[in-house]
Structures are given as C-alpha cells and as structure tokens.
Coordinates of C-alpha atoms in Angstrom, one line a residue:
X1 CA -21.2 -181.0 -75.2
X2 CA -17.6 -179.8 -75.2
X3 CA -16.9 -176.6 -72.8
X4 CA -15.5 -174.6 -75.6
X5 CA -18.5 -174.6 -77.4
X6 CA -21.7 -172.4 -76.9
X7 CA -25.4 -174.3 -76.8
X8 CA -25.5 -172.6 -80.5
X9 CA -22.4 -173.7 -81.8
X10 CA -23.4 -177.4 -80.5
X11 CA -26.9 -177.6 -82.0
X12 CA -28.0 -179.8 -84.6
X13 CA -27.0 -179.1 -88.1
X14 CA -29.9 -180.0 -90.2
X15 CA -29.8 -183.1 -92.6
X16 CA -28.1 -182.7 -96.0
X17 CA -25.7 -179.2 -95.0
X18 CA -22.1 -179.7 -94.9
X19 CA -19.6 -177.0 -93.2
X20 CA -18.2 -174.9 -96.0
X21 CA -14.3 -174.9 -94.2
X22 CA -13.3 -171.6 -95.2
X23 CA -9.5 -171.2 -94.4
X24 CA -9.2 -167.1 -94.6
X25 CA -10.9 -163.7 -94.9
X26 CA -14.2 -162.7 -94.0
X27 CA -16.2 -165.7 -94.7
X28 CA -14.0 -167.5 -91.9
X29 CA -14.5 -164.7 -89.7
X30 CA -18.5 -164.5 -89.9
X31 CA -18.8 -167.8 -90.4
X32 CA -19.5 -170.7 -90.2
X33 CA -21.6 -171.2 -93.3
X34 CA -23.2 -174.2 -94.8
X35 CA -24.8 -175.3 -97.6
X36 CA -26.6 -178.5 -99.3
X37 CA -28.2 -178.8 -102.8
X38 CA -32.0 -178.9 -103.1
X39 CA -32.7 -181.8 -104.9
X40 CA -35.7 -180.6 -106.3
X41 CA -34.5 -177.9 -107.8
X42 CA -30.8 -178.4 -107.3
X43 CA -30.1 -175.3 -106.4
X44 CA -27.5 -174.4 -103.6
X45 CA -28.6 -173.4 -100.2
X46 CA -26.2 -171.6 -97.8
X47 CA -27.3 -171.2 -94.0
X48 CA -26.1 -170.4 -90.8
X49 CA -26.9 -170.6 -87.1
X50 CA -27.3 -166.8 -85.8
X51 CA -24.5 -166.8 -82.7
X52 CA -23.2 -164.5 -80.5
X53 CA -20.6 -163.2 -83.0
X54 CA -23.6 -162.0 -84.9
X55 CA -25.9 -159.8 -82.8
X56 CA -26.8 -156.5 -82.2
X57 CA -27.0 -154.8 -79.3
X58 CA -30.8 -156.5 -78.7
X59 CA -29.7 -160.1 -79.3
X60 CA -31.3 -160.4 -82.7
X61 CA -28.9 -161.2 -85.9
X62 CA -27.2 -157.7 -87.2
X63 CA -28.7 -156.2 -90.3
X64 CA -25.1 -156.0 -91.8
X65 CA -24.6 -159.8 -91.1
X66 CA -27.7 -160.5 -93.1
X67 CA -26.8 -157.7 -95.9
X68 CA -23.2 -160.0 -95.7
X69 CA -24.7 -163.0 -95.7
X70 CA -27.1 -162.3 -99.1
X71 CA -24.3 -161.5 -100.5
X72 CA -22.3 -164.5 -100.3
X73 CA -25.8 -166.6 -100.7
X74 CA -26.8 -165.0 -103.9
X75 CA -23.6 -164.3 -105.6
X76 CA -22.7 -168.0 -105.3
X77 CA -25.1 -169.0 -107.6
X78 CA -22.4 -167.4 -110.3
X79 CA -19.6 -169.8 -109.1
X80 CA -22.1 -173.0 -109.0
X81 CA -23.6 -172.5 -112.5
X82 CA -21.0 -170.5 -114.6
X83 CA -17.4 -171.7 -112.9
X84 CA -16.7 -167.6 -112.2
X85 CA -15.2 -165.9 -109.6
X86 CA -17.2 -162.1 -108.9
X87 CA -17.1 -159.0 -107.4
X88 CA -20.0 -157.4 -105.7
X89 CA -20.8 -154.2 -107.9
X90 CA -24.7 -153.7 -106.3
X91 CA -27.0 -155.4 -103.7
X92 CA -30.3 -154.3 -103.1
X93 CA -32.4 -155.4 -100.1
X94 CA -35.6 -155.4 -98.3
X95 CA -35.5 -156.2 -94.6
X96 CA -39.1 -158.1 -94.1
X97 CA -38.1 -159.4 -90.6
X98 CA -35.9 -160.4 -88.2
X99 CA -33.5 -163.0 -86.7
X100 CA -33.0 -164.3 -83.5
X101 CA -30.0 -165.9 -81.7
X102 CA -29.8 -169.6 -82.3
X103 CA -32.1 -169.5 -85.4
X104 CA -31.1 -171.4 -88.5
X105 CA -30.7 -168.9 -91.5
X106 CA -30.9 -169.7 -95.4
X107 CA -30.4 -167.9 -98.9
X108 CA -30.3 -168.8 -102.6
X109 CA -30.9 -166.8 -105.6
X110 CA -31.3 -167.3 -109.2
X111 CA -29.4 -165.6 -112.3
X112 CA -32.0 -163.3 -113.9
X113 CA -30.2 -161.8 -116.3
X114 CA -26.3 -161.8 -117.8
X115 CA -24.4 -159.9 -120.1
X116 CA -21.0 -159.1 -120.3
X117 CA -19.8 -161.0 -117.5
X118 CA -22.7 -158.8 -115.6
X119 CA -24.7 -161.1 -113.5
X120 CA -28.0 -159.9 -112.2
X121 CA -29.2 -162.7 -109.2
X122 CA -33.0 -162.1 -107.4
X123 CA -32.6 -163.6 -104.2
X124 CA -34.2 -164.6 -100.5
X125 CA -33.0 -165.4 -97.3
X126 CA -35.5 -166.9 -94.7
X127 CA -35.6 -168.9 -91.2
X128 CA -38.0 -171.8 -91.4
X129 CA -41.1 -170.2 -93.5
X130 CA -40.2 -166.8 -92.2
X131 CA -38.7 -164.7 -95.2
X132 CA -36.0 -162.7 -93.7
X133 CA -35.0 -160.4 -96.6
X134 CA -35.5 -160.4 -100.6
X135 CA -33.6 -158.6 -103.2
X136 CA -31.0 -158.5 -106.2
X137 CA -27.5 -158.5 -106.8
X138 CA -25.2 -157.5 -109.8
X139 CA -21.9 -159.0 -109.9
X140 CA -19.4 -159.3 -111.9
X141 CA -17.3 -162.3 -113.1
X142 CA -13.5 -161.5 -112.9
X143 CA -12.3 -165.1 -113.0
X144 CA -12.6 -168.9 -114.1
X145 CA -12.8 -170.8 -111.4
X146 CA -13.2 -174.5 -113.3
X147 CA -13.2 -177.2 -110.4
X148 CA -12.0 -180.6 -111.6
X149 CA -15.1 -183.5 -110.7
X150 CA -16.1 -183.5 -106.9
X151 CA -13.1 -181.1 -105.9
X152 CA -16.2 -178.6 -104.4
X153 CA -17.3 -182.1 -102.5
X154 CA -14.3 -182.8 -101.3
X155 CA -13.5 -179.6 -99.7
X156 CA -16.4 -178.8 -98.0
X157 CA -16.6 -175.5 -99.7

C-alpha cells in the first residue's frame, strides 16, 4: 500500500465499477464515485467507499453526503437514457439507516414519470442488502448532452 493512501482509499474496488475521473466541481471534491452497468437490468449503478472526507462527527457517512450522493445517483439516470443535462429542482428522502467508514455505498433510480423536460426518478441507495435511503427526484433537462459511441467508456465518466 502506498503511504499516501488511507486503508479506505486502498481497498478493493468491487468487480465491474470503473472510477468516474471527474476533473472539477463538487463531484471531484466528494468524490471518488464509481459506477458499473447491471447487466440484468442494465441499469447504472454509482457507489462509493464512505472515507474520512465524508463523516460526521461519530464516524458514520454524513446525512448531506448521502442526500448529495442520491442526487447525483438518481439524476444520472436522465443523462444515461435521455442524452440530457439536469438541474436538481426537488429531492425527497427517507433516511432508513446508516453508513459506516469504509463501507461500499450504491444508488440507482428509475424515470417514473416525464413531461416537459420534467423528470421525476424513484430511487435507492444501499450498502450490501442494507437500504440506506429511498426517495424521488424531479429534475429538469437543460441540455443535450449526445455522446458519440463509447466516448462515456472511454472517459471513465
């Protein structure tokens, strides 16, 4: 292990995520996030490893990383299935329980409803079969984002 990384930052990434290299703004600043498509239902799963940078004051995960992270979890289903950029208009949540330092965390959603460029996602976030939170989002396209063939693959993003 390298001495400039923590025993977090050095554990295992599990099989099939890939490190979503985020370059600037908040993402890169909570981050790192991952993500790997569920080839069942090939939908997008983000995750991340709870670290230092995201605690509390008890060592558990802060609620506002969480609240941030279903945000970015769910809304992404927007970008993946209708090539739009988004704004975050609502997010609802339901805290169910808790995460711990070093814990693998993971989200997706599903569009429920759409109209207007109004996207309405039901999503979860969970650790292993623990369900860490459930909700919805609304969010609103602003943008085409149309990615030529395996551009998303080839940045990692």
């Amino acid at each position: 292990m390298s001495d400039d990384l923590t025993e977090v930052q050095a554990a295992v990434v599990p099989d099939g995520f890939v490190i979503n290299l985020w370059q600037r703004g908040f993402g890169r600043t909570v981050g790192p996030f991952y993500s790997k498509r569920d080839l069942v239902t090939n939908d997008e799963i983000m995750a991340f490893r709870v670290e230092e940078h995201h605690a509390n004051g008890m060592g558990n995960c802060h609620g506002g990383m969480l609240m941030s992270f279903a945000d970015m979890a769910w809304g992404r289903v927007i970008s993946n299935q209708r090539e739009i950029g988004w704004v975050t208009v609502r997010l609802t949540t339901d805290f169910l329980s808790g995460a711990h330092m070093g814990e693998w965390i993971e989200g997706s959603s599903e569009i429920i409803a759409e109209q207007d460029d109004v996207f309405t996602v039901r999503g979860r976030i969970w650790c292993a079969e623990r369900t860490l939170m459930t909700g919805t989002g609304v969010y609103k396209g602003i943008r085409s984002i149309q990615r030529k063939p395996g551009e998303r693959e080839k940045r990692g993003a």
